[in-house]
Backbone as JSON, one array per atom type, in Angstrom:
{
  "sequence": "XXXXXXXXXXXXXXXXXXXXXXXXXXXXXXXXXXXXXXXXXXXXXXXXXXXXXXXXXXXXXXXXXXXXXXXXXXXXXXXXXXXXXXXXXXXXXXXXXXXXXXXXXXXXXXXXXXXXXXXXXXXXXXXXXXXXXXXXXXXXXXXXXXXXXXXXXXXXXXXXXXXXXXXXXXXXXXXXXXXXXXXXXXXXXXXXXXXXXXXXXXXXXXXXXXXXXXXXXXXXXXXXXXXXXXXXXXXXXXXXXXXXXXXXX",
  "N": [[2.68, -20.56, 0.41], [1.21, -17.46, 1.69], [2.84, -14.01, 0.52], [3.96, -11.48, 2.64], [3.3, -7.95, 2.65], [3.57, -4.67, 3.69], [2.36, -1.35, 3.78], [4.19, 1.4, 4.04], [4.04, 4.97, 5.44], [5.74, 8.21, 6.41], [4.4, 9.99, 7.07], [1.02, 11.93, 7.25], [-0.89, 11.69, 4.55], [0.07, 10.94, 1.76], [-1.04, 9.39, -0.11], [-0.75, 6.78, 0.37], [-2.94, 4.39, 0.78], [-4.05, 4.61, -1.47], [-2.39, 4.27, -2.88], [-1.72, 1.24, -1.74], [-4.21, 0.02, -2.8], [-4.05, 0.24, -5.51], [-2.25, -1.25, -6.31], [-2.96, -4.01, -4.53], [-5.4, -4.35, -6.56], [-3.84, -4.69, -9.02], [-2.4, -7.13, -8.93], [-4.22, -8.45, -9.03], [-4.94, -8.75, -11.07], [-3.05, -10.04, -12.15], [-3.64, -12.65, -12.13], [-3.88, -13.19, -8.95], [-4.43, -14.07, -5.81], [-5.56, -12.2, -3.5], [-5.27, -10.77, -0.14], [-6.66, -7.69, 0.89], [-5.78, -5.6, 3.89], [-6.88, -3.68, 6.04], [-4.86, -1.55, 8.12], [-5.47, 0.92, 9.39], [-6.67, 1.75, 12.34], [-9.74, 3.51, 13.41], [-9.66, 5.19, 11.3], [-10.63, 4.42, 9.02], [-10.46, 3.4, 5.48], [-10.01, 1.99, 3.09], [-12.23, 0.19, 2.63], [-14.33, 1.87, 1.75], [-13.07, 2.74, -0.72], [-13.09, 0.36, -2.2], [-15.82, -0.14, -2.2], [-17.24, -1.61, -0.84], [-18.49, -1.0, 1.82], [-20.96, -0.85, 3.0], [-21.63, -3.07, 3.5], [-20.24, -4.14, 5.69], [-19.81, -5.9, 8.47], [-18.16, -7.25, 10.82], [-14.88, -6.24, 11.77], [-11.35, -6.29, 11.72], [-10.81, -6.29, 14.5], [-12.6, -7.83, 15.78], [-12.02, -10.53, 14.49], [-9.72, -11.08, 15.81], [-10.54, -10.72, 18.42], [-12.43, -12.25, 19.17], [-14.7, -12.23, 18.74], [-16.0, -12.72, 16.3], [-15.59, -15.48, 13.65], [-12.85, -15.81, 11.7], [-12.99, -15.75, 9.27], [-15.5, -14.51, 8.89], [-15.21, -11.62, 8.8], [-13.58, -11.03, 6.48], [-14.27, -9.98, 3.4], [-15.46, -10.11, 0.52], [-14.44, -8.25, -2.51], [-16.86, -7.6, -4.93], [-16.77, -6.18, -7.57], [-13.92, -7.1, -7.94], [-12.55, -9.6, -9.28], [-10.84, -11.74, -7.16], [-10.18, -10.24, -5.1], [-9.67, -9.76, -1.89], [-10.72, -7.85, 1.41], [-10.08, -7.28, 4.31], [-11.33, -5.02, 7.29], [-10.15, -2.43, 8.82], [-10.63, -1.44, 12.33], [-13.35, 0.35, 13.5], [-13.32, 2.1, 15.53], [-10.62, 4.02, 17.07], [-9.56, 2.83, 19.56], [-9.6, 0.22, 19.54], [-7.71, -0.31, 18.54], [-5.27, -3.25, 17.0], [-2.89, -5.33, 19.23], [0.54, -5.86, 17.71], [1.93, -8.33, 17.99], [-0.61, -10.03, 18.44], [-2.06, -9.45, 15.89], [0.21, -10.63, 14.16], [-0.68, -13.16, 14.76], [-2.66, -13.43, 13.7], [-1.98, -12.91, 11.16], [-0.35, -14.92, 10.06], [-1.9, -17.47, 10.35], [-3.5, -17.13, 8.24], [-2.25, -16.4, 5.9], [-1.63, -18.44, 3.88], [-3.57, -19.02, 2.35], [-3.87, -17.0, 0.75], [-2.23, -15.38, -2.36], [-0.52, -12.92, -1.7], [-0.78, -11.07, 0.71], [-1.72, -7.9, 1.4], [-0.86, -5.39, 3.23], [-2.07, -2.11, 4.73], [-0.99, 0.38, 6.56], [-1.19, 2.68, 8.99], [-0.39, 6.14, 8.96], [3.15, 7.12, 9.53], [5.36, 6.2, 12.32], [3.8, 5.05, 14.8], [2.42, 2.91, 17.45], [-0.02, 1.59, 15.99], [1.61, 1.21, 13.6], [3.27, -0.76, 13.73], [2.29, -2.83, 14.6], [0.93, -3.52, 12.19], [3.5, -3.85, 10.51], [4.47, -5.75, 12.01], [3.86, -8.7, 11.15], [4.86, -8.14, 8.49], [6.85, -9.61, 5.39], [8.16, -7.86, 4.0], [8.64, -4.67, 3.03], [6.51, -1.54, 1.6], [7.47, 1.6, 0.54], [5.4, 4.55, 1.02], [6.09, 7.58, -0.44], [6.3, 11.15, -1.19], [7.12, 13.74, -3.19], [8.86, 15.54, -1.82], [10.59, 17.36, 0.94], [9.62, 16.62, 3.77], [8.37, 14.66, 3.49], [10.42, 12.62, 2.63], [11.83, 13.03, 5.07], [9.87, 11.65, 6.41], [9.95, 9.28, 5.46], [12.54, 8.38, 6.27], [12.69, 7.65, 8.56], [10.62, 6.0, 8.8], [12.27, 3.92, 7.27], [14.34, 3.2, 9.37], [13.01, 2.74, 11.82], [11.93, -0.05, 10.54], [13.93, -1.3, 10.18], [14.81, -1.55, 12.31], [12.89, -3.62, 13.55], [13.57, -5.6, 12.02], [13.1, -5.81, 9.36], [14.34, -5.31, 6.52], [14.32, -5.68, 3.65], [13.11, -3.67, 2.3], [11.41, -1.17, -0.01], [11.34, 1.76, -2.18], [8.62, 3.54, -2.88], [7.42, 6.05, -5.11], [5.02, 8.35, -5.1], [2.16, 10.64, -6.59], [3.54, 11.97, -8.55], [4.48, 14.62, -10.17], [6.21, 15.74, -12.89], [6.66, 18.45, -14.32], [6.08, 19.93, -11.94], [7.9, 18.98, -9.83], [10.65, 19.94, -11.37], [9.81, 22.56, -10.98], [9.9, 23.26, -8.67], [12.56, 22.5, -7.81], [14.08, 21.95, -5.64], [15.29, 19.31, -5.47], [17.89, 17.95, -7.41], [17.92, 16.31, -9.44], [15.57, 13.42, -10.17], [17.48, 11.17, -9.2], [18.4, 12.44, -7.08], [16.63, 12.57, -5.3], [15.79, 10.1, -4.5], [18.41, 9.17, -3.29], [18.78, 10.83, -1.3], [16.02, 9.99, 0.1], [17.44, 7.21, 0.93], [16.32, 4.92, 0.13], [16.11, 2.19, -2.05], [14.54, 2.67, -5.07], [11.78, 1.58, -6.72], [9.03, 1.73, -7.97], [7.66, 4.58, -9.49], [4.78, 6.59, -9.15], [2.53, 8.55, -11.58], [1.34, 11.49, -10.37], [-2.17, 11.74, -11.07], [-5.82, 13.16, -10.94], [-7.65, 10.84, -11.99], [-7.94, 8.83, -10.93], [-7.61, 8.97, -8.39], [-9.94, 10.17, -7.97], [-11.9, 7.94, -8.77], [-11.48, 6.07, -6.63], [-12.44, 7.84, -4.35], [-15.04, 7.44, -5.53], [-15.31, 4.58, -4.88], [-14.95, 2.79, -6.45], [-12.78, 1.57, -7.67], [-10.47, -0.17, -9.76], [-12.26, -1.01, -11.11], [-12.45, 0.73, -14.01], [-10.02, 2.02, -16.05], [-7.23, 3.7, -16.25], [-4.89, 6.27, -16.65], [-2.99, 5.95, -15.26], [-2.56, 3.69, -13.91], [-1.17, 1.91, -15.3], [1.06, 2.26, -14.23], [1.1, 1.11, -11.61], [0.59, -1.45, -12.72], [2.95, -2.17, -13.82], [4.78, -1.61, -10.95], [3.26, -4.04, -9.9], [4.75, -6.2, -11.16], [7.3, -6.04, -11.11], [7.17, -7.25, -8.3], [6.73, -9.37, -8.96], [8.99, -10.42, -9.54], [9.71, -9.26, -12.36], [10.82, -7.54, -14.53], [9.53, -4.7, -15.63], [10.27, -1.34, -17.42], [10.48, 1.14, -15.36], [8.55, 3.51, -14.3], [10.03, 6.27, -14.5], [11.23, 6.24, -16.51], [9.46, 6.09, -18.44], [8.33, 8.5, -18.01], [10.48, 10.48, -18.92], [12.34, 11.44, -16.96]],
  "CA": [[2.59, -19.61, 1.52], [0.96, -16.1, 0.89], [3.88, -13.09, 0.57], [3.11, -10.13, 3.26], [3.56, -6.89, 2.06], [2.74, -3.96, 4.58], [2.8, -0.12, 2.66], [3.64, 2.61, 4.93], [4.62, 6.2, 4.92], [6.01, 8.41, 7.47], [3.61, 11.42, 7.41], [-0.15, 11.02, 6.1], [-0.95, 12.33, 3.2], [0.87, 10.67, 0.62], [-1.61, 8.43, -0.96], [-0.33, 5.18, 0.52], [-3.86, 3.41, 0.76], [-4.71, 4.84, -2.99], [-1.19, 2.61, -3.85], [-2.21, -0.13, -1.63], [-5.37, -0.58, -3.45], [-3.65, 0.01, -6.54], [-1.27, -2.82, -5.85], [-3.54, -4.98, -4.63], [-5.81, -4.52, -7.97], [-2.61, -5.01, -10.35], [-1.82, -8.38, -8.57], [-4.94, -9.63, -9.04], [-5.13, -9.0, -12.79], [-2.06, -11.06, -12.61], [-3.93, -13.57, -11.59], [-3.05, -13.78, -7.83], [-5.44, -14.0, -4.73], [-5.03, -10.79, -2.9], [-5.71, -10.3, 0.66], [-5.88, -6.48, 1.44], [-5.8, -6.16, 5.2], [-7.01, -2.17, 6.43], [-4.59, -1.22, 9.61], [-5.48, 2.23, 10.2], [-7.75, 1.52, 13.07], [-9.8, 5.04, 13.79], [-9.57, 5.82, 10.36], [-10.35, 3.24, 7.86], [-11.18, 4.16, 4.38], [-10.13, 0.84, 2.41], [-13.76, -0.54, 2.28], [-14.95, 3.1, 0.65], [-12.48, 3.09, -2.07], [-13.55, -1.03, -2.96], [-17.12, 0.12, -2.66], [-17.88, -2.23, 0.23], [-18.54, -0.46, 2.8], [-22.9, -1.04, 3.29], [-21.61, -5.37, 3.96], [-19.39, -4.39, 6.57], [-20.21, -6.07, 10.01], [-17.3, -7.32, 11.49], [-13.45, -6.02, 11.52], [-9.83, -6.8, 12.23], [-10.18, -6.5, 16.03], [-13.48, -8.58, 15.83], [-11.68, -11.49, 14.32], [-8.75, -11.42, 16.61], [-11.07, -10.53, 19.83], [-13.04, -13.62, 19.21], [-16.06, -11.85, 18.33], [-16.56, -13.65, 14.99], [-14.63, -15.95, 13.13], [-11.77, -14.9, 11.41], [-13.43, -15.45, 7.96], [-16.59, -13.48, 8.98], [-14.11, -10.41, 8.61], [-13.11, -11.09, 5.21], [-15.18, -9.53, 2.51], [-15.27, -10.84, -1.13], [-15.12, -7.51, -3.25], [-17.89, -8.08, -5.87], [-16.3, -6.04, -9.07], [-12.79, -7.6, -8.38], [-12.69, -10.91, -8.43], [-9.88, -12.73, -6.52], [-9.52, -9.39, -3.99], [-10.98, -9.65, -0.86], [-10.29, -7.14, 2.02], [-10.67, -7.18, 6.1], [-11.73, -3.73, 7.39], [-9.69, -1.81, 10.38], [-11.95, -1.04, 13.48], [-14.11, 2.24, 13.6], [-12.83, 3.18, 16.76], [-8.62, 3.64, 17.57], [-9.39, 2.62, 20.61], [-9.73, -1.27, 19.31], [-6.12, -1.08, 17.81], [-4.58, -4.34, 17.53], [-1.13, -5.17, 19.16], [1.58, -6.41, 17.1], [2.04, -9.68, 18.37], [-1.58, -10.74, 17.82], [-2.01, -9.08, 14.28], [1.15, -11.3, 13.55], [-0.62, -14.79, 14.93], [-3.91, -13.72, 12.86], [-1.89, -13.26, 9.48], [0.31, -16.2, 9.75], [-2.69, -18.0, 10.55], [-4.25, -17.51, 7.11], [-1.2, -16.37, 4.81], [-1.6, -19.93, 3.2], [-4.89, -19.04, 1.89], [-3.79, -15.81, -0.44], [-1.34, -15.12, -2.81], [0.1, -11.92, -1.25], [-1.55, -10.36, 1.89], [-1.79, -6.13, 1.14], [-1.19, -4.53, 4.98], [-2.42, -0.87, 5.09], [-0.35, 0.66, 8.14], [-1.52, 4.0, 9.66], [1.09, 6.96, 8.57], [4.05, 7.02, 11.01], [6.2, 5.15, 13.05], [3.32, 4.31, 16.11], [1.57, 1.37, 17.45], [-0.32, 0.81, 14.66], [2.46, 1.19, 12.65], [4.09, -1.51, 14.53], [1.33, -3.81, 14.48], [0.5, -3.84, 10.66], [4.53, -4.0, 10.09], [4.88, -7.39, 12.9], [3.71, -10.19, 10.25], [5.21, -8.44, 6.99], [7.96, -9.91, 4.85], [8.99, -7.12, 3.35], [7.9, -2.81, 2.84], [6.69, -0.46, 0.57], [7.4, 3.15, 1.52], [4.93, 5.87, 0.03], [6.59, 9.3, -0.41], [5.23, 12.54, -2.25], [8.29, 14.14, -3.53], [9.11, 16.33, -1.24], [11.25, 17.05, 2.04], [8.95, 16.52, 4.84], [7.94, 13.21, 3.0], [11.47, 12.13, 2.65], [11.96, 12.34, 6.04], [9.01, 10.4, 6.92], [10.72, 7.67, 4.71], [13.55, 7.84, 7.18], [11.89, 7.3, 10.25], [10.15, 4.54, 8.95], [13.34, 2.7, 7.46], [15.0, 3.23, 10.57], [12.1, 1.48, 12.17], [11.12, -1.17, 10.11], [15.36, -1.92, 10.12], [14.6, -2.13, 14.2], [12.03, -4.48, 13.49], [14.38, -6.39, 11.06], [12.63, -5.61, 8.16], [15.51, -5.23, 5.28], [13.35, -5.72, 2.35], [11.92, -2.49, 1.95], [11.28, -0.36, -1.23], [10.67, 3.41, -2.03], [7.36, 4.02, -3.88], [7.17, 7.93, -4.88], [3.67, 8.86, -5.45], [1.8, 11.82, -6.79], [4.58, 12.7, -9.51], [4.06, 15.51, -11.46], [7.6, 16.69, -13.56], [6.64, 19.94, -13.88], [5.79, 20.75, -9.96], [9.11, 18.32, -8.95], [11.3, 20.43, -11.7], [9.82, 23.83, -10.56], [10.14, 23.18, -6.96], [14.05, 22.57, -7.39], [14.31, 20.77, -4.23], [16.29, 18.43, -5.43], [19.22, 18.53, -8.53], [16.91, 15.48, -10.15], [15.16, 12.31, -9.01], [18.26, 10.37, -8.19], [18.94, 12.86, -5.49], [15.51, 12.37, -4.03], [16.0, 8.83, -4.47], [19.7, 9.25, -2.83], [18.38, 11.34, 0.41], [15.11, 9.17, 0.53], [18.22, 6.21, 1.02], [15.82, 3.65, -0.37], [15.76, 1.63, -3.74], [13.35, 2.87, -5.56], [10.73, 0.39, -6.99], [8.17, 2.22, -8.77], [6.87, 5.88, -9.47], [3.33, 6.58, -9.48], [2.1, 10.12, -11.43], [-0.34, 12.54, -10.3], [-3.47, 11.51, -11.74], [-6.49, 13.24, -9.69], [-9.06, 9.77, -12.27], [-7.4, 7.69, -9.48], [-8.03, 9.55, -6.71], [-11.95, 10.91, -7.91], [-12.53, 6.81, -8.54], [-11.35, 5.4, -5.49], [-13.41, 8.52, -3.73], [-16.03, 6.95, -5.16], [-15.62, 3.32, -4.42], [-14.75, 2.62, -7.97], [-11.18, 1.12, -7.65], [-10.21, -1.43, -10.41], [-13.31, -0.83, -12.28], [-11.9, 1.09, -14.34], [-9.02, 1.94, -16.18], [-6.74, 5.21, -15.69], [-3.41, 6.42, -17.12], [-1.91, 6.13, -14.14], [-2.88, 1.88, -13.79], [0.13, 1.44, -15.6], [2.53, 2.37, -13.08], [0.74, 0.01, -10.35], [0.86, -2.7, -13.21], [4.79, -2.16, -13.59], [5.01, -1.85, -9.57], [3.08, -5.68, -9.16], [5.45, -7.38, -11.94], [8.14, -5.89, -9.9], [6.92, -7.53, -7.2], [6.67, -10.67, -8.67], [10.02, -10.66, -9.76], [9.53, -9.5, -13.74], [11.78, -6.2, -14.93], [9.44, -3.78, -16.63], [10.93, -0.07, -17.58], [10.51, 2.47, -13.52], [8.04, 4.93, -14.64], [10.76, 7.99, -14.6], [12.05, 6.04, -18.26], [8.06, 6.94, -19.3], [8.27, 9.92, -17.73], [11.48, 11.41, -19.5], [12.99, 12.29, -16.07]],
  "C": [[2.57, -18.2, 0.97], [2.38, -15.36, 1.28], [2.97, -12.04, 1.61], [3.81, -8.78, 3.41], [3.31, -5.59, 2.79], [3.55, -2.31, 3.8], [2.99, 0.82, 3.96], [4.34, 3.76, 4.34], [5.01, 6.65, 6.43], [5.14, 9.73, 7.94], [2.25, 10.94, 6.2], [-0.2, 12.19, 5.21], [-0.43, 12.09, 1.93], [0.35, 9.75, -0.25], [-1.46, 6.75, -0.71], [-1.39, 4.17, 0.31], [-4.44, 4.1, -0.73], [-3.91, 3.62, -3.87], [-1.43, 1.39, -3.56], [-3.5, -0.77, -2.52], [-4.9, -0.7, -4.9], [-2.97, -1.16, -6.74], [-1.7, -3.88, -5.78], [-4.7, -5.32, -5.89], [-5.15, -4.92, -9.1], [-2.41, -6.31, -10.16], [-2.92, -9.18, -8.96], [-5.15, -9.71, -10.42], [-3.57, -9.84, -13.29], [-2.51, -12.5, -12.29], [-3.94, -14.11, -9.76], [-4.01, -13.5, -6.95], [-4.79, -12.96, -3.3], [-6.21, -10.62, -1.54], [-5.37, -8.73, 0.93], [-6.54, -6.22, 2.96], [-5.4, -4.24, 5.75], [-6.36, -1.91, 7.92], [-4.54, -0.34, 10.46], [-6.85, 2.65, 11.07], [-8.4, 3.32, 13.78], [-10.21, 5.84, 12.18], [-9.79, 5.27, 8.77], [-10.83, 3.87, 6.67], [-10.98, 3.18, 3.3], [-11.63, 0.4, 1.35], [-14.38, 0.84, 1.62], [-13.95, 2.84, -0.9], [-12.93, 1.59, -2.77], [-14.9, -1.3, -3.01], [-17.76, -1.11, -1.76], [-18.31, -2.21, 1.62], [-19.92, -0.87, 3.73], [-22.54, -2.19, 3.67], [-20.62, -5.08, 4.65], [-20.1, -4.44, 7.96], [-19.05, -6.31, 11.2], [-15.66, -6.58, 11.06], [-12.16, -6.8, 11.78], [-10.11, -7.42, 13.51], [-11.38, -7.43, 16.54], [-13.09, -10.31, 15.55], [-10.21, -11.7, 15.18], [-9.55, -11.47, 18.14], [-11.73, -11.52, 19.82], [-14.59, -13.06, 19.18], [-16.64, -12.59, 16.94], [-15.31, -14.55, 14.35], [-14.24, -15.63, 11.96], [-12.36, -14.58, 9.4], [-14.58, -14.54, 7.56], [-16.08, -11.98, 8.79], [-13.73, -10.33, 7.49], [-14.02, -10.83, 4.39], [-14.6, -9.84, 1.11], [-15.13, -9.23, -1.8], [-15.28, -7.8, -4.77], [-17.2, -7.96, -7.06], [-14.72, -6.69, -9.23], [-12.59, -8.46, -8.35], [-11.11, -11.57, -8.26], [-9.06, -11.58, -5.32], [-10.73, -9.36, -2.96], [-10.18, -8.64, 0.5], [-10.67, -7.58, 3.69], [-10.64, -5.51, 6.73], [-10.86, -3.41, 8.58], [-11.1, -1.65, 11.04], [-12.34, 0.37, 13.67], [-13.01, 2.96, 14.15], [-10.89, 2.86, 17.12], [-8.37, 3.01, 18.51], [-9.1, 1.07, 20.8], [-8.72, -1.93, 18.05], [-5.8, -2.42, 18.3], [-3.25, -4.15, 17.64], [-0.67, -6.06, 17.93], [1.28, -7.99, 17.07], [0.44, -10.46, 17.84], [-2.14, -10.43, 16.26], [-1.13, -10.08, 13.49], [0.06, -13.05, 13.67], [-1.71, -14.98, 13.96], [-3.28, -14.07, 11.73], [-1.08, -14.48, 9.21], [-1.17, -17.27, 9.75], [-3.16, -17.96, 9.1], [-3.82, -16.87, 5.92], [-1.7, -17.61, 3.88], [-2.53, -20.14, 2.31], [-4.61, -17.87, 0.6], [-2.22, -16.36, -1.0], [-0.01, -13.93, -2.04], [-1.39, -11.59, -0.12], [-0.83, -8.85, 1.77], [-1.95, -5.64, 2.47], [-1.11, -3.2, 4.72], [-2.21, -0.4, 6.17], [-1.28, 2.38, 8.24], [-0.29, 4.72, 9.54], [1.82, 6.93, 10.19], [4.46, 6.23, 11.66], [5.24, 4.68, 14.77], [3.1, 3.48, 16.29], [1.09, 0.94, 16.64], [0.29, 0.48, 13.63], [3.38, -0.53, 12.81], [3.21, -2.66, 14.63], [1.01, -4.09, 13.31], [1.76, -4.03, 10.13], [4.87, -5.44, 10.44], [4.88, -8.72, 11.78], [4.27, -10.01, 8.53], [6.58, -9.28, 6.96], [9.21, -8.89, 4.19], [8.2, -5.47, 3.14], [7.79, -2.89, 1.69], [6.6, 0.71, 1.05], [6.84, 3.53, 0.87], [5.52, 7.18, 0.47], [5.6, 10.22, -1.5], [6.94, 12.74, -2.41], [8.68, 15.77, -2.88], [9.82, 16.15, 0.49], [10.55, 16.09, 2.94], [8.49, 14.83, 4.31], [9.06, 12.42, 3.17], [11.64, 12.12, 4.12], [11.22, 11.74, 6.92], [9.89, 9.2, 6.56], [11.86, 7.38, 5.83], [13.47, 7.47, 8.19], [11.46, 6.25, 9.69], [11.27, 3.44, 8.51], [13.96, 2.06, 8.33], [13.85, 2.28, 11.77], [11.93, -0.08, 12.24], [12.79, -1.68, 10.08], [15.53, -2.87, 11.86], [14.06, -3.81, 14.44], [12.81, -5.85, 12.59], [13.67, -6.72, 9.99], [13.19, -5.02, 7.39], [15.03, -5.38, 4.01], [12.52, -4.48, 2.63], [12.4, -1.3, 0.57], [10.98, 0.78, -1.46], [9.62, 3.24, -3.25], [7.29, 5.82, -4.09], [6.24, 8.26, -5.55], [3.13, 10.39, -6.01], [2.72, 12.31, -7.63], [4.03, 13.52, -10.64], [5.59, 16.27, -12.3], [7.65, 17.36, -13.3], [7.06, 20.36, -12.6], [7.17, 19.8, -9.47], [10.21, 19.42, -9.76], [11.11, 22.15, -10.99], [10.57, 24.25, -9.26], [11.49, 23.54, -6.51], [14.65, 22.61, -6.05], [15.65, 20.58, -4.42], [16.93, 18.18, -6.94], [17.89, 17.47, -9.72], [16.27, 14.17, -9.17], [15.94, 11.16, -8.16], [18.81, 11.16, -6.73], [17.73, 12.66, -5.07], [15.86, 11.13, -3.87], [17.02, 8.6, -3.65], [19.54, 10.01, -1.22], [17.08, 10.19, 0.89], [16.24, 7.81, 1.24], [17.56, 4.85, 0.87], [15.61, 3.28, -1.69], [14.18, 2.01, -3.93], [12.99, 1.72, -6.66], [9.24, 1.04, -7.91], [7.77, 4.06, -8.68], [5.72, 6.07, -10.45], [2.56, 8.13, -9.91], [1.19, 10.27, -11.05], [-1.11, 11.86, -11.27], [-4.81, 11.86, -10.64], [-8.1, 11.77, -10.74], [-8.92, 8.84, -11.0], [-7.83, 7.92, -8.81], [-9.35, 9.76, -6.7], [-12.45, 9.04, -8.06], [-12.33, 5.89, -7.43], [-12.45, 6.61, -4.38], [-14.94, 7.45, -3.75], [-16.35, 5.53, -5.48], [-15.28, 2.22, -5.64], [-13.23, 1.75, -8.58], [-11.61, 0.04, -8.17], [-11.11, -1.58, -11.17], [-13.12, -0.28, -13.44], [-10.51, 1.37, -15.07], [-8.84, 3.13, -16.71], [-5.69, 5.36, -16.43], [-2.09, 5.93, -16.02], [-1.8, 4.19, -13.53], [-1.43, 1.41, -14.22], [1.74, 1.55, -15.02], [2.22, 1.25, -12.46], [1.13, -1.49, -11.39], [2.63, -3.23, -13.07], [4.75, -2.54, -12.09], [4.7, -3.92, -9.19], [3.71, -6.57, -10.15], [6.46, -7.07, -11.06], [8.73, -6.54, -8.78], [6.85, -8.93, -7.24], [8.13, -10.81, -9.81], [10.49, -10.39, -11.07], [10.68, -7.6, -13.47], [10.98, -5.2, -15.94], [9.95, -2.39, -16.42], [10.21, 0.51, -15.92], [10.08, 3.11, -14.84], [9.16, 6.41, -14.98], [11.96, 7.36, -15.98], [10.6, 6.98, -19.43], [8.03, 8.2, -18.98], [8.98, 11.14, -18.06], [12.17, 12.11, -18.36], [14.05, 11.74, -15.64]]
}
């Protein structure tokens, strides 16, 4: 029975679907059959960063609305092999609820290794619908206030929801710009106001971000790959060194 994993944040901007794709690329070079599953209906951008965008006909709300069947929604992507994705719907307007998002992914958990849910930033409906069928979080933060208390809104949430397995991811790390800033004393106080175990940190790198722009994700290999690799042993239960041992912070 696949694991379901749903990434969110509490404010957009924090890279969450750069980590989900990262995530779901690390898992599969572990071998593991990776559904990633786009839930930011209105806004999708998944299928650009895996460069499948031109073979998209059907979506999410197509295979739950009974417009196609549920596998007609599932896209193979070509350069990765054993990751395949399902696209959110153009329009917001063809959000799915909760409840049926949950009967689709139980429905074909059994078929992947891990199922990758891409929530829409924030604690709304969609948030609430791409959270219904996980097992467990990943929070994306930036290192900074306004991020941190996204993170709290969504723990407080996803705790509602009885989702107790959840992890802090802190994205975009640059030393420098976190030491200048002097926010916070070091990273265990972000870590200590965020109030979530932290689970991986992912640096700044803009090769990441300019190859997922252009569709390029997993093709490649970045400086910054080696966080996501750490993050999906993590995940499958292995102990390599938290980035902020490589990072000297």
């Amino acid at each position: 029975m696949g694991k379901v994993i749903v990434l969110a944040s509490g404010k957009g901007g924090t890279g969450k679907s750069t980590v989900s794709v990262g995530l779901a690329v690390a898992l599969v070079k572990l071998n593991k059959k990776v559904l990633l599953v786009d839930c930011d209906s209105g806004m999708r951008g998944v299928d650009l960063m895996l460069g499948v965008e031109k073979e998209l006909i059907y979506d999410v709300s197509d295979a739950v609305g009974g417009g196609c069947d549920k596998s007609a929604a599932i896209y193979v992507t070509q350069n990765i092999y054993g990751l395949y994705m399902m696209p959110a719907a153009l329009s917001a307007d063809d959000e799915v609820s909760p409840s049926v998002l949950k009967e689709l992914i139980n429905e074909i958990k059994h078929e992947y290794d891990y199922i990758i849910i891409d929530s829409p930033a924030g604690t709304g409906s969609g948030f609430e619908a791409a959270a219904a069928a996980a097992d467990r979080a990943l929070i994306v933060i930036n290192p900074e206030p306004t991020s941190v208390r996204g993170c709290l809104n969504i723990r407080r949430k996803l705790t509602e929801m009885g989702i107790d397995d959840a992890r802090l991811v802190i994205n975009r790390f640059w030393p420098e710009r976190f030491r200048a800033m002097g926010i916070y004393h070091d990273i265990d106080d972000l870590i200590d106001t965020a109030q979530t175990q932290l689970i991986a940190i992912i640096p700044e790198d803009v090769q990441i971000a300019a190859i997922a722009q252009r569709g390029e994700s997993g093709q490649k290999s970045v400086p910054s790959m080696e966080a996501f690799r750490n993050l999906a042993a993590r995940i499958e239960g292995f102990n390599p060194p938290l980035a902020k041992k490589i990072l000297g912070i």
